Tab-separated table of C-alpha atoms in Angstrom:
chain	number	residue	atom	x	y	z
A	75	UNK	CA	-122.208	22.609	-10.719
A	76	UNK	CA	-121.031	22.701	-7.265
A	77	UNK	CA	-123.627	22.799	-4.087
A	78	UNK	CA	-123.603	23.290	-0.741
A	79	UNK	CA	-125.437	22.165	2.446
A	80	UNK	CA	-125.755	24.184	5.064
A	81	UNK	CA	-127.222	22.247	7.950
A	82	UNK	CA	-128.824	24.599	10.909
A	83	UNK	CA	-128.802	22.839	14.251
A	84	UNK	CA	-131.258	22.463	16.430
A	85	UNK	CA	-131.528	25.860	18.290
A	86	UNK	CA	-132.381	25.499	21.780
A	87	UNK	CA	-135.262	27.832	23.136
A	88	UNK	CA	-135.653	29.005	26.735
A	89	UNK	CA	-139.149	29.658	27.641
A	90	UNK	CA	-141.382	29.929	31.263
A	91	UNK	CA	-144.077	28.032	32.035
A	92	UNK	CA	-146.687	28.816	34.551
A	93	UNK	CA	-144.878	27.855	37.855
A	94	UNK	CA	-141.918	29.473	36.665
A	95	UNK	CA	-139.895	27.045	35.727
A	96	UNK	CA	-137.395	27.083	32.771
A	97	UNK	CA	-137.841	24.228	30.065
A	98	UNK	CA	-135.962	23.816	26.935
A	99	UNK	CA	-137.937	22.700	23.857
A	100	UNK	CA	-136.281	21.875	20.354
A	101	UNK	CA	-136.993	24.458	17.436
A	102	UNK	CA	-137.542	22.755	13.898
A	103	UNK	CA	-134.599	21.502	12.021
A	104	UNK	CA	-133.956	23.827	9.221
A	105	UNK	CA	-132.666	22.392	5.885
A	106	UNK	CA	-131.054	24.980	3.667
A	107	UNK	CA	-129.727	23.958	0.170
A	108	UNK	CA	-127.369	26.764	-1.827
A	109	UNK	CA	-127.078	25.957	-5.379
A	110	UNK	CA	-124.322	28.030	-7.328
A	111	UNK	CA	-124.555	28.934	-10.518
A	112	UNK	CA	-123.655	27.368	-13.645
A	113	UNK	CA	-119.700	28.034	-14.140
A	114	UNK	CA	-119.603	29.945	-17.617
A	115	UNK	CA	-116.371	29.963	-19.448
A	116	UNK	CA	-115.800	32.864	-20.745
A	117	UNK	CA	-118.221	34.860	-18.571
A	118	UNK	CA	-118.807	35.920	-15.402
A	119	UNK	CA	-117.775	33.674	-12.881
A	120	UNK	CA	-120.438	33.667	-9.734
A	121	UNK	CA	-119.219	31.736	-7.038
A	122	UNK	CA	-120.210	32.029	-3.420
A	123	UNK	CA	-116.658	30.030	-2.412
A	124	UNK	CA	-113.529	30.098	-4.336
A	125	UNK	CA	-110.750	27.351	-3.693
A	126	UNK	CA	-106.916	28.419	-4.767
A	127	UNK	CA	-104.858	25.732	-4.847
A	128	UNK	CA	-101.119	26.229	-3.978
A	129	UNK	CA	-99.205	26.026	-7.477
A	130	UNK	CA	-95.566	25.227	-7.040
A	131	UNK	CA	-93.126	24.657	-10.400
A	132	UNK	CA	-90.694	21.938	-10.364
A	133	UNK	CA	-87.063	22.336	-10.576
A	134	UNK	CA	-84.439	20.157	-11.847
A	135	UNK	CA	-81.982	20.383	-9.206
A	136	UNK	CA	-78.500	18.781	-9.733
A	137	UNK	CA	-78.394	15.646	-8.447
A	138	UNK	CA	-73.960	15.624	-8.523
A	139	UNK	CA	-71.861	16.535	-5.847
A	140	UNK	CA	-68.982	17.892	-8.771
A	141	UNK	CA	-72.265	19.549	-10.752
A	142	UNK	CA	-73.534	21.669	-7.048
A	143	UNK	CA	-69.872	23.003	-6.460
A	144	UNK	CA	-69.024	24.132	-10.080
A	145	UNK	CA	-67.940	27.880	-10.440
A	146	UNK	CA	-69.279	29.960	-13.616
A	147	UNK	CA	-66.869	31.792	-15.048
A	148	UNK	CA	-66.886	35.847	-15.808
A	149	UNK	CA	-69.347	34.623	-18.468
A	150	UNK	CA	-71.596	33.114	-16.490
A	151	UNK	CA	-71.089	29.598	-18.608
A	152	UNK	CA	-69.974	26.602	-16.663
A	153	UNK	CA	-66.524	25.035	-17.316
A	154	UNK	CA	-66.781	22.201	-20.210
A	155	UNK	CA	-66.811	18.891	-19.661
A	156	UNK	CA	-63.844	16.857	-18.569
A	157	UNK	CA	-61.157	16.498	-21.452
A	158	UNK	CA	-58.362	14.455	-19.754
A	159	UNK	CA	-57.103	17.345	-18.893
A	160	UNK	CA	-57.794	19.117	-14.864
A	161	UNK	CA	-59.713	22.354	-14.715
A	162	UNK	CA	-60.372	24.421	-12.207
A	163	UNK	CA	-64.192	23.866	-11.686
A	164	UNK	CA	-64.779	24.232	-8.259
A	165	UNK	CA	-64.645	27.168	-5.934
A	166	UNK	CA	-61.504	26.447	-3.906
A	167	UNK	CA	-59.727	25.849	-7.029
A	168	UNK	CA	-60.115	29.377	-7.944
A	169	UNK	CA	-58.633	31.243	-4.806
A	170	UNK	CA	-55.984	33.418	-5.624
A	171	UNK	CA	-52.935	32.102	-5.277
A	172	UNK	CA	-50.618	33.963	-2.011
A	173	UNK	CA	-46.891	33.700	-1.911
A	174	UNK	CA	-46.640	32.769	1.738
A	175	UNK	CA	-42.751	33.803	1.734
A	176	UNK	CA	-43.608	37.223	0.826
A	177	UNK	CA	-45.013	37.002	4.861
A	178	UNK	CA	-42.096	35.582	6.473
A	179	UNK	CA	-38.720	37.064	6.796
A	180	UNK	CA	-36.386	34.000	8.026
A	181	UNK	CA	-32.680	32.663	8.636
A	182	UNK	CA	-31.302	36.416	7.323
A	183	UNK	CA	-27.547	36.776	8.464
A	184	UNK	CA	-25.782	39.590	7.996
A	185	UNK	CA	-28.544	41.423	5.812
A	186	UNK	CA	-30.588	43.385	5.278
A	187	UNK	CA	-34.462	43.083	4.095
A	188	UNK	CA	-36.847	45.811	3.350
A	189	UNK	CA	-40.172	44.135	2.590
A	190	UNK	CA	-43.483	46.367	1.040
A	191	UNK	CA	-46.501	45.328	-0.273
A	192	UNK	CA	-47.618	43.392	2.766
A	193	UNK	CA	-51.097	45.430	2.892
A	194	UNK	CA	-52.416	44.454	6.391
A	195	UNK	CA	-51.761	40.557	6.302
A	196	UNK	CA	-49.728	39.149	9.530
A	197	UNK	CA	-45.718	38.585	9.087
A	198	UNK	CA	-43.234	36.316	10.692
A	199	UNK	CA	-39.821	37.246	11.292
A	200	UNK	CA	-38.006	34.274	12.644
A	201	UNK	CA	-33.876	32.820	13.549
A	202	UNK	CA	-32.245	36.076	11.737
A	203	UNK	CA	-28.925	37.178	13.042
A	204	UNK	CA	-26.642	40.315	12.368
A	205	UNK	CA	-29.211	41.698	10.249
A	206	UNK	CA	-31.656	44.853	9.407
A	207	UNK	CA	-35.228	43.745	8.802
A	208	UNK	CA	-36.956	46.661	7.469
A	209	UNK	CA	-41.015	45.914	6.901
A	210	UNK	CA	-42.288	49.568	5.516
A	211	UNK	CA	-46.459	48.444	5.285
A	212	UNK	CA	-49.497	47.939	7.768
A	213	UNK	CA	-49.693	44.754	9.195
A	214	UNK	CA	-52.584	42.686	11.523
A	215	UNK	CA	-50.278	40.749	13.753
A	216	UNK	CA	-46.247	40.264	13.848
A	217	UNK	CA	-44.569	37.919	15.353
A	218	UNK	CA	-40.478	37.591	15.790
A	219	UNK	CA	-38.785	34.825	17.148
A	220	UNK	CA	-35.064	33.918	17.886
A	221	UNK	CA	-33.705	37.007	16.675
A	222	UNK	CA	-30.528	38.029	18.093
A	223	UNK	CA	-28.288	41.582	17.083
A	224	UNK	CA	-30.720	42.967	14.957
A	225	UNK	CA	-32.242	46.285	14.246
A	226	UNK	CA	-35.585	45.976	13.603
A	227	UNK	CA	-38.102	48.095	12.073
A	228	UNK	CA	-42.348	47.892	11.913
A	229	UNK	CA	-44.596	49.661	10.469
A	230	UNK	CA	-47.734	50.561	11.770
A	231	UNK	CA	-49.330	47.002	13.076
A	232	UNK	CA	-53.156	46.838	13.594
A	233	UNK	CA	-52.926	43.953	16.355
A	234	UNK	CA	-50.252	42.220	18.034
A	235	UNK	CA	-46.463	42.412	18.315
A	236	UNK	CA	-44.863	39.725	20.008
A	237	UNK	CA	-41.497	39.519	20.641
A	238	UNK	CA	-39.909	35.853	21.932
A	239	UNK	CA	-36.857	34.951	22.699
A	240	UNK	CA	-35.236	37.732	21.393
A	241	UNK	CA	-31.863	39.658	22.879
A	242	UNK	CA	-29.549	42.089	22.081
A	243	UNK	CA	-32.166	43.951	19.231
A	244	UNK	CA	-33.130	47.140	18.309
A	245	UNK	CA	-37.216	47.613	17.595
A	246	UNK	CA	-38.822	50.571	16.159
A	247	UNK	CA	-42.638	49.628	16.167
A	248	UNK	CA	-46.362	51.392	16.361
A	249	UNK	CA	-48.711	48.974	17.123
A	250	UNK	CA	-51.981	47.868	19.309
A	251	UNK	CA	-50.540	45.765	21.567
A	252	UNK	CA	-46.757	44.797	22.391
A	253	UNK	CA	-46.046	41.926	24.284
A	254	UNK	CA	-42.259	40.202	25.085
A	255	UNK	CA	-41.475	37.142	26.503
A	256	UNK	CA	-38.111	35.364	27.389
A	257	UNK	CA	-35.964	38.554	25.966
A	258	UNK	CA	-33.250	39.930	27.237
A	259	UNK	CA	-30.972	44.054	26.188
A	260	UNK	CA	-33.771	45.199	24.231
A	261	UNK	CA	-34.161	48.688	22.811
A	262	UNK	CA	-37.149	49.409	21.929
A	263	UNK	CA	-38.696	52.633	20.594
A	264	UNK	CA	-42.409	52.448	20.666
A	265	UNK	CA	-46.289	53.917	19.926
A	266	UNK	CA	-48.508	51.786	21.695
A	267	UNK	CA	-52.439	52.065	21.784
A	268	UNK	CA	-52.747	50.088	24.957
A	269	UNK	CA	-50.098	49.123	28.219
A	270	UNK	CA	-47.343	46.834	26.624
A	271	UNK	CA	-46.653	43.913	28.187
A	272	UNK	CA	-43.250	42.220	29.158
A	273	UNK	CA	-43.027	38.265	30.423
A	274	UNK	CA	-39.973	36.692	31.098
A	275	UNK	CA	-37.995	39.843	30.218
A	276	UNK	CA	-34.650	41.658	31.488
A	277	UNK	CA	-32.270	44.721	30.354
A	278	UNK	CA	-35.599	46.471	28.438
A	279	UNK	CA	-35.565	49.774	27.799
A	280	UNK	CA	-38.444	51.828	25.884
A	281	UNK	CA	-38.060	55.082	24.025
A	282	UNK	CA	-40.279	57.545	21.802
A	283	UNK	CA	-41.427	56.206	18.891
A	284	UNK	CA	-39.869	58.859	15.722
A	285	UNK	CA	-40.460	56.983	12.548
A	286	UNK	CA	-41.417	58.290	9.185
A	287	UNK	CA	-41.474	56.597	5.601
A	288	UNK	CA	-43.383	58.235	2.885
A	289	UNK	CA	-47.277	56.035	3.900
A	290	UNK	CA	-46.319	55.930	7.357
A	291	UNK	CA	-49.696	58.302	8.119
A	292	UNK	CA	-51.816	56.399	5.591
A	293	UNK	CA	-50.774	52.916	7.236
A	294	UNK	CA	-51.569	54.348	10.416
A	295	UNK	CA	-55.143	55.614	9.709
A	296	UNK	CA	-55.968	52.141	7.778
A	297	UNK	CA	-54.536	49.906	11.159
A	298	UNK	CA	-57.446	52.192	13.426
A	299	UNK	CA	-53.646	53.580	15.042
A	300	UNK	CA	-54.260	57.118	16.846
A	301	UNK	CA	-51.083	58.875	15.985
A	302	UNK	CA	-51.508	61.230	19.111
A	303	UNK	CA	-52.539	58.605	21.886
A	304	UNK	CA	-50.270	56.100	23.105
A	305	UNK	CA	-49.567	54.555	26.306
A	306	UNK	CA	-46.006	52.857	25.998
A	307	UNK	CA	-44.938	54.519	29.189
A	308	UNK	CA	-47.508	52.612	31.254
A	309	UNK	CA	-45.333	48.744	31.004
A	310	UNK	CA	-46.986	46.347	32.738
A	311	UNK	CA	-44.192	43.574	34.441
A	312	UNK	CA	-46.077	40.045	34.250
A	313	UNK	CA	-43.001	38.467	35.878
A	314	UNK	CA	-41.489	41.268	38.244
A	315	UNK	CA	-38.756	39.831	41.105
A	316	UNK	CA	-38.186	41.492	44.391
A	317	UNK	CA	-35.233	43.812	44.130
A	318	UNK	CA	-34.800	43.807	40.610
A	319	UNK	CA	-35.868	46.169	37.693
A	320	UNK	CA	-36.519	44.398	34.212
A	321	UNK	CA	-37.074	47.666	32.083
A	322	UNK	CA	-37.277	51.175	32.726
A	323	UNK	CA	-37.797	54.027	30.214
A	324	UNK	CA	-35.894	57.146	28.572
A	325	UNK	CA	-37.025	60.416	27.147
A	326	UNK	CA	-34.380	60.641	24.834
A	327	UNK	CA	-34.542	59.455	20.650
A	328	UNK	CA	-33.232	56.096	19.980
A	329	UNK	CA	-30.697	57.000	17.742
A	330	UNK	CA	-30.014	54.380	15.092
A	331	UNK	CA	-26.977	55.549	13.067
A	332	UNK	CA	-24.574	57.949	12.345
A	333	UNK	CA	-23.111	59.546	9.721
A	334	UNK	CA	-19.281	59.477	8.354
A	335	UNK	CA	-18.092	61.015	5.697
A	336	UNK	CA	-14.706	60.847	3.408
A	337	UNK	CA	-13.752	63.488	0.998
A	338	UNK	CA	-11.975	62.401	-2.238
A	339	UNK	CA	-10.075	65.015	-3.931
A	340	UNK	CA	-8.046	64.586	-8.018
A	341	UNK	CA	-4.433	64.405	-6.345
A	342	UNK	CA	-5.240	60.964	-4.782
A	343	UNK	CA	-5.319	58.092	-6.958
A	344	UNK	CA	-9.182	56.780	-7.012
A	345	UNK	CA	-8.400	53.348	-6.553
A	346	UNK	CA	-6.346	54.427	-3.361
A	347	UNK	CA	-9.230	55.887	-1.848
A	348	UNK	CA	-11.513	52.994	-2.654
A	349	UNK	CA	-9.549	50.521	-1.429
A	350	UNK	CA	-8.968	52.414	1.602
A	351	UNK	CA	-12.871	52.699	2.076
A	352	UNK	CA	-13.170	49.093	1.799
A	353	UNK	CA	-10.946	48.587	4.977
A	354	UNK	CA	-13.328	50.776	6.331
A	355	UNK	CA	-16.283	48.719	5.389
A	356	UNK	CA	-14.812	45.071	6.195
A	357	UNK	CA	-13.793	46.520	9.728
A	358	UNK	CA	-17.045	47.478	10.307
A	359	UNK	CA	-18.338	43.825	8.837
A	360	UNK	CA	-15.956	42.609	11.464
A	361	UNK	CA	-16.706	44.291	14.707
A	362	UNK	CA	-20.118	42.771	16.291
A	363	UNK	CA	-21.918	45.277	17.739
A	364	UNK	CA	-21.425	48.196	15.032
A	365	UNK	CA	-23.376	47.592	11.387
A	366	UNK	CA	-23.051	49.865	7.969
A	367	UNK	CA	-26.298	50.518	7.069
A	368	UNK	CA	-25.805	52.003	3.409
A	369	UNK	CA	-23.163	53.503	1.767
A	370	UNK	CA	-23.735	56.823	-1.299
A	371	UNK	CA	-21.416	58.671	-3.329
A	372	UNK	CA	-22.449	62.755	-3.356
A	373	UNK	CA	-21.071	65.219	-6.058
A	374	UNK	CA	-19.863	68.287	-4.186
A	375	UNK	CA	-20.935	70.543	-7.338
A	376	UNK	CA	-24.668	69.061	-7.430
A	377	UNK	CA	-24.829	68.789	-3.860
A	378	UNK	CA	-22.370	71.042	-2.120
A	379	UNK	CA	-23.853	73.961	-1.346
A	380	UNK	CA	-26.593	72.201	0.865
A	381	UNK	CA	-24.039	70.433	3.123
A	382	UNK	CA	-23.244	72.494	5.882
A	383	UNK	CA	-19.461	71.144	6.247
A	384	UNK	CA	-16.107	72.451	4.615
A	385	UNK	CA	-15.763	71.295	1.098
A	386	UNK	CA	-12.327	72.898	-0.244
A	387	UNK	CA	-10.400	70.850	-2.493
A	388	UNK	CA	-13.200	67.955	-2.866
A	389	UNK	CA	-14.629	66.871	-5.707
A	390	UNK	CA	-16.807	63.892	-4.670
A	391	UNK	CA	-18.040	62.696	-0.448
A	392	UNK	CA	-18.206	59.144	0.110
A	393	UNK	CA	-20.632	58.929	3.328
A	394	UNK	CA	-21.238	55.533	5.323
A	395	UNK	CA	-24.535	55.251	7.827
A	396	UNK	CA	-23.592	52.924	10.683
A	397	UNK	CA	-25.364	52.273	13.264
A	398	UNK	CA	-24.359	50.781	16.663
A	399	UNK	CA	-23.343	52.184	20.028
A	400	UNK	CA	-22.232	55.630	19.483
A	401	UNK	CA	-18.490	55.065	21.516
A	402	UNK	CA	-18.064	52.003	19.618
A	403	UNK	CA	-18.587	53.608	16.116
A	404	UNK	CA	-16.329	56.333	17.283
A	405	UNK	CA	-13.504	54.137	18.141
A	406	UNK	CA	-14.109	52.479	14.770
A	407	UNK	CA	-13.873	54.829	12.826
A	408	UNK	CA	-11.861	57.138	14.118
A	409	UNK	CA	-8.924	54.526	13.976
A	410	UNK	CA	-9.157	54.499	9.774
A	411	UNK	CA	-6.926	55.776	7.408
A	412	UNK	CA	-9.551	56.405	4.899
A	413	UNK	CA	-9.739	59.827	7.484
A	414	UNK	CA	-13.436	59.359	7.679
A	415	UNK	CA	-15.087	62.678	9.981
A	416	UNK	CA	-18.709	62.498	11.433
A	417	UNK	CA	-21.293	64.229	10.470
A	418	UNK	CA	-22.078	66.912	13.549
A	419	UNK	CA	-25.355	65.936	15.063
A	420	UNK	CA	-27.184	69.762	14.428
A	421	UNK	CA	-26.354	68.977	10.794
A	422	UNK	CA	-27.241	65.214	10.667
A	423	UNK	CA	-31.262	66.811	9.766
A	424	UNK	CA	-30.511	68.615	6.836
A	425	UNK	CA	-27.786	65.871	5.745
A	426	UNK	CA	-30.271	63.295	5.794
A	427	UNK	CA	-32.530	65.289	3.828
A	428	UNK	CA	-29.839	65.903	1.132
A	429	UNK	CA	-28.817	62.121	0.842
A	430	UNK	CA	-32.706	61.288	0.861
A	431	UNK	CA	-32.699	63.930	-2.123
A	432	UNK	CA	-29.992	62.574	-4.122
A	433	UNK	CA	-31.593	58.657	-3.924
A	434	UNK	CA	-34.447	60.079	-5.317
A	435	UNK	CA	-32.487	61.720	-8.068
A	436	UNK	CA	-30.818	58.471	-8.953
A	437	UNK	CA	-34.198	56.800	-8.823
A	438	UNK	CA	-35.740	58.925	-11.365
């Protein structure tokens, strides 16, 4: 049985007396006792004051450091207990596993490197010489360092290029930002989101970006790259000097390479001609500011038709890319026996797209 006192003070009363003055008097002390009723179980439960305690459960907690930082596995069961043998029980144990070289192209000379599959992580390209590096994914941030006589080509980058210490390169890139510092005889055909920036920098010059591989749009869209804003005219000169110009820009297309093709007909001996191609090829090895880029073999009767050159007599075309400056590749080639002719440049479109055709073909 549970009771209550309820104790009423003593209420003070306000009343006049005959000369009007006020005068408090006491009223009488008032006593109250509540009983409650009997508690009745089962029954009806009549209580004038109801008390809920807080409940709260108790929970074993792990009391290990190992036990707290365990990792269940697709099951949902905890990894048995220690055999002799290690497991991979705890959460940093069970990070995939990244091939950091698959990020960093490095001491390449005289190659070249075509690198996919990068899918928006940052790349290094450092100390390569002679050499085509070729990186045909999205990427958050790439840097190159101590490159010298290379042609290099980005994809579309989401953050930062930066270029150090580089001269005497080639760069096709779309990116956010571009920044060089300590170059020197760049070319450099770009699609910039904001004002590139060059430090430290001489003998610069910027083209339009024209660059197309098969996800070149999709890479674009996934870096947040606008493919119709860019602002790589507007350079910004960190380091400019008084009577001297560090960069300046052209209208024009980088052009990258050209192309050279020998016919082979039946009444020279095949080994002849290959051996004369191969001069070809180690002259071009040889001379330092010209590089072959690829080399194909075309059948005239699959492919003849398309090319719009003369084809009498030939039965196969061997064709050679090569890049470099155009007098220079000229010169080159032009002093062969192999009797190597370039491709004119109002058919070097629809070539390309024929020798883009017949990799496929080969691939397949």
């Amino acid at each position: 049985m549970f009771a209550l006192q309820i104790f009423d003070g003593i209420a003070l009363r306000k009343r006049r007396t005959r000369n009007g003055a006020r005068q408090r008097c006491p009223s009488r002390n008032t006593l109250t006792t509540l009983k409650s009723n009997k508690l009745q179980l089962p029954g009806e439960v009549n209580l004038h004051f109801v008390i809920m305690p807080w409940l709260c459960c108790y929970v074993n907690q792990k009391t290990k450091r190992e036990d707290r930082y365990k990792v269940a596995d697709e099951h949902g069961e905890l990894p048995p207990a220690d055999d002799g043998q290690k497991q991979n029980m705890f959460s940093w144990e069970r990070r995939p596993q990244i091939d950091i070289e698959k990020f960093r192209i490095h001491n390449v000379d005289g190659d070249t490197i075509v690198r996919r599959g990068v899918a928006g992580q940052p790349m290094i390209i450092e100390t390569c010489k002679d050499s085509n590096i070729i990186v045909l994914d999205r990427t958050s941030t790439i840097t190159v360092d101590d490159c010298s006589d290379c042609l290099i080509v980005l994809g579309a980058c989401a953050g930062s290029v930066f270029l150090r210490e580089c001269h005497c390169c080639t760069v096709l890139v779309a990116c956010q930002q571009l920044r060089t510092r300590d170059c020197r005889s760049l070319r450099i055909a770009l699609h910039c989101s904001t004002q590139p920036i060059i430090e430290e920098t001489s003998d610069a010059i910027f083209h339009p970006l024209t660059l197309h591989y098969d996800s070149f749009i999709d890479n674009m869209i996934a870096a947040h790259l606008s493919i119709f804003t860019s602002y790589s005219t507007s350079v910004h000169d960190f380091t400019p000097e008084e009577g001297s110009v560090h960069y300046r820009m052209s209208s024009e297309i980088l052009s990258l390479s050209y192309y050279y093709y020998a016919g082979y007909s039946r009444d020279v001996p095949r080994r002849q001609f290959v051996e004369r191609c191969q001069e070809v090829a180690h002259a071009i090895f040889a001379y330092p500011s010209v590089r072959l880029v690829s080399t194909i073999e075309l059948d005239v009767h699959k492919h003849g038709t398309k090319i719009g050159i003369p084809l009498h007599g030939l039965s196969t075309l061997v064709v050679f890319e090569v890049c470099g400056e155009a007098e220079d590749v000229d010169q080159l080639m032009n002093a062969s026996d192999a009797g190597f002719k370039k491709i004119p440049e109002h058919e070097q479109e629809l070539f390309t797209s024929v020798i883009s055709h017949a990799n496929q073909l080969m691939l397949t």
